[in-house]
Amino acid sequence: MENIALSPLTGSELNMIWIIWGIALVAIAYGFILMGEITRKDSGTAKMIEINNAIMEGANAYLARQFKTVALLVVVLALVLFFTGTSADPAVNLGRAIAFVLGATASALTGFMGMRMAVKGNVRVAAASLKGKVEALTIAFRTGAIAGMFTIGLGLLGATTIFLIYKENLSSVLVGFGFGGCLLAMFMRVGGGIYTKAADVGADLVGKVEKNIPEDDPRNAATIADNVGDNVGDCAGMAADIFESYEVTLVASMILGATVFGNMGVIFPLLLRAVGVITSIIGTYFVRSKSETEPAMKPINRGFMVSSILSIIGFAVLTVMYTQGSIFNIMSTDAKWANVLAANPDANVVLAWKLFAITTIGILLSFAISSMTEYFTSTETKPVQEIAKATLTGPATTILSGTAEGMESSVWAILSIAVAIASSIIVFAINPIGDAVLVVEQTLYGVSLLGLGMLTVTGIIVAEDTYGPISDNAQGVGEMAKLPEKARKVLDELDAVGNSTKAITKGFAIATAVIAAVSLFGSYKEITGMQYIDISNPMVLIGLLIGGAVPFLFSSLLIRAVGRAAFLVVNEVRRQFKEIKGIMSGKQKPEYGKVVDICTTAAIKELVGPGLIALLMPVIVGFLFKAEGLGGYLAGVIVVGQLLAVYLSNSGGAWDNAKKFIEQGNYGGKGSEAHKAAVIGDTVGDPFKDTAGPALNPLIKVMNLVAILIAPLIIKNPGYGPGVIAVVVIGLAIIGTALFFSKRSDDSGIADEVAKAVSGKGKKK
Amino acid sequence: MENIALSPLTGSELNMIWIIWGIALVAIAYGFILMGEITRKDSGTAKMIEINNAIMEGANAYLARQFKTVALLVVVLALVLFFTGTSADPAVNLGRAIAFVLGATASALTGFMGMRMAVKGNVRVAAASLKGKVEALTIAFRTGAIAGMFTIGLGLLGATTIFLIYKENLSSVLVGFGFGGCLLAMFMRVGGGIYTKAADVGADLVGKVEKNIPEDDPRNAATIADNVGDNVGDCAGMAADIFESYEVTLVASMILGATVFGNMGVIFPLLLRAVGVITSIIGTYFVRSKSETEPAMKPINRGFMVSSILSIIGFAVLTVMYTQGSIFNIMSTDAKWANVLAANPDANVVLAWKLFAITTIGILLSFAISSMTEYFTSTETKPVQEIAKATLTGPATTILSGTAEGMESSVWAILSIAVAIASSIIVFAINPIGDAVLVVEQTLYGVSLLGLGMLTVTGIIVAEDTYGPISDNAQGVGEMAKLPEKARKVLDELDAVGNSTKAITKGFAIATAVIAAVSLFGSYKEITGMQYIDISNPMVLIGLLIGGAVPFLFSSLLIRAVGRAAFLVVNEVRRQFKEIKGIMSGKQKPEYGKVVDICTTAAIKELVGPGLIALLMPVIVGFLFKAEGLGGYLAGVIVVGQLLAVYLSNSGGAWDNAKKFIEQGNYGGKGSEAHKAAVIGDTVGDPFKDTAGPALNPLIKVMNLVAILIAPLIIKNPGYGPGVIAVVVIGLAIIGTALFFSKRSDDSGIADEVAKAVSGKGKKK
């Protein structure tokens, strides 16, 4: 893959790149401006600042330990990448290793900044709620926009810089960059996901269910850990995750673009991204309530719509520039198009509009996915209300109903992706330009542009997503600091809206994962030089079966990890209630720090097993079942990963909102039997929607990129020599050990102790 | 596919076929003998006979209505098959249509006989329990064996007869026969599954949860319906399902065998089956307790082991006959092997042992699958005990724990299938016989023999499975008829063992589905004449994504159907408790018939939508995305279908037994909070394990066979002419309508009424 024939950059091409580079810097600068603006805002009473400091401390401590743990792995992998590099030029291999480290760092940094600003934002939103909704919403959304700006700025900057430096070795180095981003995102998703849900489930099981005290009640020792979890899971994890999606869609389309159209094929995706940066910045200005009475969701949707429409206009402008040929010309720089152009002088114009069409379809797809997610998870629509109705016949029917709705939502999501991919086929099959092979290449490039189109307004998407935990935590801070009723009402509304925005952005992230994976799949075939990957070949089928199993294994491990960690939290909170007598009366403060420590240790510990599996499985499958088998494996991971991710996320979201629907006073409202059943549904959904589901998204891409990275090694080592056998055996041994420890921690003794204690209690009843 | 070059049968080949035919008749005759034996047994007190008659009546009524509904579809499809037949010889097309009807009839008959004998057996087992365990177990197992004998007898008879009549047109007609069997099995699985779980869940929700009366209490109006459900779901559905697996593995290997080895490639699978028939009959004689104290599981395992070992010996004998060349010779009848034999005179001997090896691996795979299922669902092992421990922290952790265990079990099941397929690759790749193409063909034939090997002792497997509901119902009859304590204890033990045998045979059925589907996949490629099905081709990828979605859609529809039907049952049982005052005191009898009617109507109604989807989806995908897309679709269905089926079945089984584990006195035993949580887990698991999970098994094969049937039409109609568009539009319209009605029945008004009533109750609390 190192030898893509890119011609030297022309003057106008170079100019374009510098412009894109400048726009990336603008995004980062704008991020800093927003940061200053937010930091200057009032951060509330001493009580609020105290709570906030505790959250900040816990979040910092967690991220520091996580980065330390992952850093070791990053260093090891950087060395592996360097020494296994297949380029003849060591500078390229070194570049790939460095790009990997940079990608990982950028991803970590995005997550860290997102989290840090969110924590700062929480308390300021809570303070602003005293002044009213307009101010509170603006602060909450702008804080989220900081993370958004860093995501798009760093992402675009990195990719552009790599292109400037490595040119024809672009692919190899870009894959390193993308891999670094994905890997970190996966770890932040997995670790953060386990942390946040262990704290949340643990807090709920003792607080809401056993002690009957409200959520975020300061008497619950797990409260601070719960809030820390929201920040390290939803903010840091999600920001890193979207950064990675943003990056990988870009990487995939640049690699495919280089093959199909040469320089301009690479620059075009960068230009699209630059348009998105500008429209995202403009969009953030439209997120401002017109009055205190306007529902909070409206301005957010306005910002999203404005950005999207402006982006489509921007794309159209780009296209007109193509068709005029006045500035640049897709086919001009690549020799293989000379014949096509000679036969059909209009080809360039037609192609430009095709690219426009497919990118716009990407934006439409993002609307489709977000409407669908909203339909399946909003309190206003039938699925959630069906689940709420099912609570009347108890927890079992609640679970069954949510399972059915979640599974169905997954079907529609995958169908809309299938339709989008089909549209790429149709767009490029009508009046085809060039021979059949060229058309297939264009189609794959088109698919990668779909992903790019979907993530055009990433700045807004990240802002929306980060807004979720900010408003959630602001509400928590408000509750703990006992703010007046009016302010609390403002915060409640912002929080409810945050649940929707979080669910919607999760839908995006997952859909882009599939689109990105499909385009990476195209790159995989290019790199291995295979003519086809025949699923009826038993080797490929075996790969497909194993690949399909991995998302199930991964989900199973993560759900179990949350359960185990939550068990420890439950135990600790129970202990504190028992041993610190003054907690319930409010006379004594619980030891929040202990729960924070437990969550941190548990999350870091649980992170290792699944991470190693994600890294090593493609290696083992690749060496055992060769490039064909690994191709089947990737297909299996994509299809099952997508189905499971949407199912887990949406069923979880739906259960959460079914509970909210009942809390609005339906079917008996809070405290009724129906509500109890809904709480159980919500608790089941917690690790579904916030741990396992979203972790599958980076998992799919990590595996894809590992496959692309090791493909040249697999091709170089056919058969089953001692080296191949050694890799497989060592890989299996590591995975076996990881699985063993992952399952063994059940027997820490604590679980059994608690079991015994409770079982005694059960008998006495 | 009509033109496989089979040479005329030689004298010795014809003799072999007549012998096989005779052995099939022996199985059927033995079934009749057992039937007479059972019928003559004592059928207990008048009270027991009365209960039994009610169950029989309900079951007959249900099956009659189901057959009537499905018969219409069978007739329509037979006509479609006849008129769309692509053979030049109308006799072949007619043969295919007739074979389809016969396959459907045989499947229905097997199910019906299984159910009928099971109902007769229930009461006789209950009566025999008064005499002791040895007698009761023998009757229960022998009754199951009747269904087993009809399964293997009819299956072998049908396939052999078709071969005798149609010879070189074998494939086409065999596919019709297999399709008929699968289709009926799917409907019986779906309908029976909805029926049984609607009654079960409905009975439990009111009886156990609300009224606190035990299972099978005659005061519960849903009791008889629950018992009827066990018979129409577990007996009729499962027997039809295994019949179909038995048939399809045979069909797949005969089709592939014809291509690779000519006549002997077809006869060899029939011979293997004949060996299995004999060893199954012998095995049933070993299922007899040595004493009243021997655990009931032991003799059943003994029978299974004896049959399996005898089968391996039988296979070895067959192989020696090959190697001696004294009786028959695989390669002798097919011209294409002449060169191979000339170059390597030992090829025949080596090949014979390879076939022996792969068939034996099939038997070993059946052990692996059954041990794994037992590990994940037995009360004695860690997974179930972990779930039981999770009940201590409430229903939510119970569900999460079961989900994690179920997902993991699915991973191991699919890995063992992957290993088995890999072993076929290895066996045929070491000292390969013939060129690369021939080796691939042998490998695929090997995979089909794996499936054949797994189902060698089908007679015993069906007996084990049918034993489950017989012992379950016998226990129910015992409870309702208030048998003395000693007899009840015997029945309790038999029932517990039945849970294990049921789970194990379900594991078989699903694993063979995948193996059979993989071999059918091979036939699909042959038929379409495609060189390869390239997953990186966007059309194939789209097919893969849609195919993966179908099992999710199907499961979602079935789970929802059970929920809806159960809701109706709950409503009716509640009404009866309210309106018929004397029920609780036992003075008045509830109206059992009403609940039976409700279940029957609901199951038939809910059956149609999923059934149409299964039939039409491959047609739509095939015409839209062509043969390649349909290939991807099948691969998606296989991988996701398998993962989901095992997950649903095993998590359901594990929850069931976690409840049993607690009822054995752990964690507070019956009535504790832990037990309540476990009951909720069990209720969630009910439609997982008895409706959605097992229905996926025939679904996978129905879709595969539809694909094979329509493949020639797809090839004949390339592009998107008006005919193709019409088929797609009509197909989509029918599916849309089915989906609409499937979802609409929510609004029957009853649901809302109940919701309102209960919601009022909730508020009062």
mmCIF file of N, CA and C in Angstrom, chain A residues 460-527:
data_model
loop_
_atom_site.group_PDB
_atom_site.id
_atom_site.type_symbol
_atom_site.label_atom_id
_atom_site.label_comp_id
_atom_site.label_asym_id
_atom_site.label_seq_id
_atom_site.Cartn_x
_atom_site.Cartn_y
_atom_site.Cartn_z
ATOM 1 N N ILE A 460 -20.890 20.095 16.005
ATOM 2 C CA ILE A 460 -22.190 20.183 16.679
ATOM 3 C C ILE A 460 -22.528 18.865 17.379
ATOM 4 N N ILE A 461 -22.205 17.758 16.720
ATOM 5 C CA ILE A 461 -22.553 16.458 17.301
ATOM 6 C C ILE A 461 -21.841 16.263 18.642
ATOM 7 N N VAL A 462 -20.551 16.541 18.676
ATOM 8 C CA VAL A 462 -19.818 16.393 19.936
ATOM 9 C C VAL A 462 -20.377 17.346 20.993
ATOM 10 N N ALA A 463 -20.687 18.565 20.556
ATOM 11 C CA ALA A 463 -21.246 19.539 21.504
ATOM 12 C C ALA A 463 -22.551 19.003 22.090
ATOM 13 N N GLU A 464 -23.407 18.448 21.217
ATOM 14 C CA GLU A 464 -24.680 17.882 21.681
ATOM 15 C C GLU A 464 -24.445 16.756 22.665
ATOM 16 N N ASP A 465 -23.473 15.930 22.317
ATOM 17 C CA ASP A 465 -23.240 14.782 23.168
ATOM 18 C C ASP A 465 -22.688 15.195 24.518
ATOM 19 N N THR A 466 -21.696 16.075 24.513
ATOM 20 C CA THR A 466 -21.093 16.503 25.770
ATOM 21 C C THR A 466 -22.111 17.270 26.612
ATOM 22 N N TYR A 467 -22.999 17.959 25.923
ATOM 23 C CA TYR A 467 -24.073 18.662 26.609
ATOM 24 C C TYR A 467 -24.836 17.719 27.539
ATOM 25 N N GLY A 468 -24.988 16.465 27.114
ATOM 26 C CA GLY A 468 -25.746 15.482 27.893
ATOM 27 C C GLY A 468 -25.246 15.341 29.324
ATOM 28 N N PRO A 469 -24.019 14.869 29.530
ATOM 29 C CA PRO A 469 -23.525 14.708 30.903
ATOM 30 C C PRO A 469 -23.362 16.042 31.625
ATOM 31 N N ILE A 470 -23.104 17.121 30.881
ATOM 32 C CA ILE A 470 -22.995 18.416 31.566
ATOM 33 C C ILE A 470 -24.320 18.755 32.231
ATOM 34 N N SER A 471 -25.407 18.626 31.463
ATOM 35 C CA SER A 471 -26.699 18.979 32.050
ATOM 36 C C SER A 471 -27.085 17.967 33.129
ATOM 37 N N ASP A 472 -26.697 16.719 32.917
ATOM 38 C CA ASP A 472 -26.979 15.689 33.915
ATOM 39 C C ASP A 472 -26.289 16.021 35.235
ATOM 40 N N ASN A 473 -25.004 16.343 35.121
ATOM 41 C CA ASN A 473 -24.246 16.658 36.330
ATOM 42 C C ASN A 473 -24.670 17.974 36.949
ATOM 43 N N ALA A 474 -25.013 18.944 36.097
ATOM 44 C CA ALA A 474 -25.461 20.232 36.632
ATOM 45 C C ALA A 474 -26.693 19.989 37.500
ATOM 46 N N GLN A 475 -27.566 19.108 37.003
ATOM 47 C CA GLN A 475 -28.750 18.802 37.772
ATOM 48 C C GLN A 475 -28.369 18.135 39.093
ATOM 49 N N GLY A 476 -27.372 17.235 39.014
ATOM 50 C CA GLY A 476 -26.884 16.588 40.235
ATOM 51 C C GLY A 476 -26.319 17.595 41.223
ATOM 52 N N VAL A 477 -25.517 18.505 40.706
ATOM 53 C CA VAL A 477 -24.930 19.532 41.573
ATOM 54 C C VAL A 477 -26.054 20.361 42.203
ATOM 55 N N GLY A 478 -27.044 20.705 41.366
ATOM 56 C CA GLY A 478 -28.190 21.475 41.864
ATOM 57 C C GLY A 478 -28.879 20.749 43.009
ATOM 58 N N GLU A 479 -29.052 19.446 42.834
ATOM 59 C CA GLU A 479 -29.717 18.633 43.856
ATOM 60 C C GLU A 479 -28.892 18.611 45.139
ATOM 61 N N MET A 480 -27.595 18.339 44.980
ATOM 62 C CA MET A 480 -26.729 18.234 46.166
ATOM 63 C C MET A 480 -26.587 19.578 46.861
ATOM 64 N N ALA A 481 -26.557 20.674 46.068
ATOM 65 C CA ALA A 481 -26.368 21.995 46.671
ATOM 66 C C ALA A 481 -27.704 22.597 47.101
ATOM 67 N N LYS A 482 -28.774 21.833 46.921
ATOM 68 C CA LYS A 482 -30.115 22.284 47.333
ATOM 69 C C LYS A 482 -30.478 23.657 46.762
ATOM 70 N N LEU A 483 -30.358 23.816 45.449
ATOM 71 C CA LEU A 483 -30.741 25.068 44.794
ATOM 72 C C LEU A 483 -32.257 25.268 44.888
ATOM 73 N N PRO A 484 -32.711 26.516 44.717
ATOM 74 C CA PRO A 484 -34.154 26.773 44.808
ATOM 75 C C PRO A 484 -34.922 26.068 43.694
ATOM 76 N N GLU A 485 -36.207 25.854 43.963
ATOM 77 C CA GLU A 485 -37.108 25.115 43.076
ATOM 78 C C GLU A 485 -37.048 25.573 41.612
ATOM 79 N N LYS A 486 -37.055 26.892 41.399
ATOM 80 C CA LYS A 486 -37.127 27.415 40.032
ATOM 81 C C LYS A 486 -35.880 27.006 39.231
ATOM 82 N N ALA A 487 -34.729 27.136 39.869
ATOM 83 C CA ALA A 487 -33.479 26.752 39.208
ATOM 84 C C ALA A 487 -33.479 25.254 38.920
ATOM 85 N N ARG A 488 -33.991 24.488 39.887
ATOM 86 C CA ARG A 488 -34.000 23.039 39.721
ATOM 87 C C ARG A 488 -34.856 22.629 38.538
ATOM 88 N N LYS A 489 -35.943 23.373 38.345
ATOM 89 C CA LYS A 489 -36.831 23.056 37.231
ATOM 90 C C LYS A 489 -36.117 23.277 35.893
ATOM 91 N N VAL A 490 -35.376 24.364 35.812
ATOM 92 C CA VAL A 490 -34.581 24.637 34.609
ATOM 93 C C VAL A 490 -33.620 23.475 34.364
ATOM 94 N N LEU A 491 -32.928 23.082 35.437
ATOM 95 C CA LEU A 491 -31.927 22.016 35.298
ATOM 96 C C LEU A 491 -32.575 20.694 34.906
ATOM 97 N N ASP A 492 -33.772 20.430 35.460
ATOM 98 C CA ASP A 492 -34.484 19.200 35.094
ATOM 99 C C ASP A 492 -34.763 19.158 33.602
ATOM 100 N N GLU A 493 -35.219 20.275 33.079
ATOM 101 C CA GLU A 493 -35.536 20.277 31.647
ATOM 102 C C GLU A 493 -34.281 20.058 30.809
ATOM 103 N N LEU A 494 -33.223 20.766 31.172
ATOM 104 C CA LEU A 494 -31.975 20.597 30.417
ATOM 105 C C LEU A 494 -31.512 19.142 30.464
ATOM 106 N N ASP A 495 -31.678 18.515 31.617
ATOM 107 C CA ASP A 495 -31.236 17.136 31.778
ATOM 108 C C ASP A 495 -32.026 16.197 30.864
ATOM 109 N N ALA A 496 -33.354 16.382 30.843
ATOM 110 C CA ALA A 496 -34.193 15.511 30.006
ATOM 111 C C ALA A 496 -33.790 15.623 28.540
ATOM 112 N N VAL A 497 -33.532 16.862 28.112
ATOM 113 C CA VAL A 497 -33.108 17.060 26.728
ATOM 114 C C VAL A 497 -31.764 16.366 26.489
ATOM 115 N N GLY A 498 -30.909 16.419 27.499
ATOM 116 C CA GLY A 498 -29.600 15.780 27.389
ATOM 117 C C GLY A 498 -29.699 14.289 27.120
ATOM 118 N N ASN A 499 -30.712 13.636 27.708
ATOM 119 C CA ASN A 499 -30.889 12.208 27.450
ATOM 120 C C ASN A 499 -31.137 11.951 25.976
ATOM 121 N N SER A 500 -31.944 12.801 25.356
ATOM 122 C CA SER A 500 -32.222 12.625 23.927
ATOM 123 C C SER A 500 -30.972 12.879 23.095
ATOM 124 N N THR A 501 -30.273 13.985 23.386
ATOM 125 C CA THR A 501 -29.120 14.299 22.533
ATOM 126 C C THR A 501 -28.067 13.195 22.640
ATOM 127 N N LYS A 502 -27.916 12.652 23.855
ATOM 128 C CA LYS A 502 -26.929 11.585 24.036
ATOM 129 C C LYS A 502 -27.285 10.370 23.190
ATOM 130 N N ALA A 503 -28.565 9.986 23.249
ATOM 131 C CA ALA A 503 -28.992 8.811 22.487
ATOM 132 C C ALA A 503 -28.792 9.030 20.989
ATOM 133 N N ILE A 504 -29.114 10.231 20.543
ATOM 134 C CA ILE A 504 -29.018 10.512 19.105
ATOM 135 C C ILE A 504 -27.568 10.439 18.634
ATOM 136 N N THR A 505 -26.681 11.061 19.380
ATOM 137 C CA THR A 505 -25.284 11.049 18.931
ATOM 138 C C THR A 505 -24.700 9.643 18.988
ATOM 139 N N LYS A 506 -25.196 8.848 19.937
ATOM 140 C CA LYS A 506 -24.732 7.470 19.986
ATOM 141 C C LYS A 506 -25.123 6.737 18.699
ATOM 142 N N GLY A 507 -26.334 7.010 18.223
ATOM 143 C CA GLY A 507 -26.785 6.414 16.972
ATOM 144 C C GLY A 507 -25.865 6.763 15.813
ATOM 145 N N PHE A 508 -25.473 8.051 15.760
ATOM 146 C CA PHE A 508 -24.501 8.486 14.758
ATOM 147 C C PHE A 508 -23.216 7.696 14.810
ATOM 148 N N ALA A 509 -22.657 7.672 16.027
ATOM 149 C CA ALA A 509 -21.335 7.074 16.192
ATOM 150 C C ALA A 509 -21.342 5.649 15.677
ATOM 151 N N ILE A 510 -22.439 4.925 15.991
ATOM 152 C CA ILE A 510 -22.479 3.523 15.586
ATOM 153 C C ILE A 510 -22.651 3.387 14.076
ATOM 154 N N ALA A 511 -23.530 4.202 13.520
ATOM 155 C CA ALA A 511 -23.748 4.105 12.073
ATOM 156 C C ALA A 511 -22.469 4.437 11.310
ATOM 157 N N THR A 512 -21.748 5.469 11.759
ATOM 158 C CA THR A 512 -20.515 5.791 11.048
ATOM 159 C C THR A 512 -19.502 4.669 11.201
ATOM 160 N N ALA A 513 -19.567 3.968 12.325
ATOM 161 C CA ALA A 513 -18.623 2.858 12.499
ATOM 162 C C ALA A 513 -18.778 1.864 11.374
ATOM 163 N N VAL A 514 -20.024 1.552 11.048
ATOM 164 C CA VAL A 514 -20.248 0.563 9.988
ATOM 165 C C VAL A 514 -19.800 1.102 8.639
ATOM 166 N N ILE A 515 -20.186 2.353 8.371
ATOM 167 C CA ILE A 515 -19.798 2.939 7.089
ATOM 168 C C ILE A 515 -18.264 2.976 6.991
ATOM 169 N N ALA A 516 -17.626 3.430 8.063
ATOM 170 C CA ALA A 516 -16.163 3.491 8.045
ATOM 171 C C ALA A 516 -15.583 2.102 7.862
ATOM 172 N N ALA A 517 -16.181 1.136 8.559
ATOM 173 C CA ALA A 517 -15.651 -0.217 8.466
ATOM 174 C C ALA A 517 -15.800 -0.757 7.059
ATOM 175 N N VAL A 518 -16.927 -0.432 6.420
ATOM 176 C CA VAL A 518 -17.114 -0.900 5.050
ATOM 177 C C VAL A 518 -16.051 -0.294 4.134
ATOM 178 N N SER A 519 -15.759 0.995 4.339
ATOM 179 C CA SER A 519 -14.734 1.575 3.461
ATOM 180 C C SER A 519 -13.347 1.017 3.795
ATOM 181 N N LEU A 520 -13.079 0.823 5.092
ATOM 182 C CA LEU A 520 -11.788 0.220 5.444
ATOM 183 C C LEU A 520 -11.655 -1.169 4.826
ATOM 184 N N PHE A 521 -12.814 -1.845 4.740
ATOM 185 C CA PHE A 521 -12.844 -3.164 4.138
ATOM 186 C C PHE A 521 -12.333 -3.091 2.703
ATOM 187 N N GLY A 522 -12.746 -2.031 2.011
ATOM 188 C CA GLY A 522 -12.243 -1.810 0.660
ATOM 189 C C GLY A 522 -10.722 -1.670 0.666
ATOM 190 N N SER A 523 -10.221 -0.884 1.622
ATOM 191 C CA SER A 523 -8.766 -0.718 1.692
ATOM 192 C C SER A 523 -8.084 -2.054 1.978
ATOM 193 N N TYR A 524 -8.736 -2.841 2.833
ATOM 194 C CA TYR A 524 -8.142 -4.138 3.175
ATOM 195 C C TYR A 524 -7.929 -4.991 1.931
ATOM 196 N N LYS A 525 -8.936 -5.010 1.077
ATOM 197 C CA LYS A 525 -8.808 -5.817 -0.137
ATOM 198 C C LYS A 525 -7.683 -5.292 -1.025
ATOM 199 N N GLU A 526 -7.617 -3.958 -1.152
ATOM 200 C CA GLU A 526 -6.533 -3.339 -1.942
ATOM 201 C C GLU A 526 -5.172 -3.801 -1.435
ATOM 202 N N ILE A 527 -5.023 -3.698 -0.107
ATOM 203 C CA ILE A 527 -3.714 -3.946 0.496
ATOM 204 C C ILE A 527 -3.295 -5.393 0.344
#
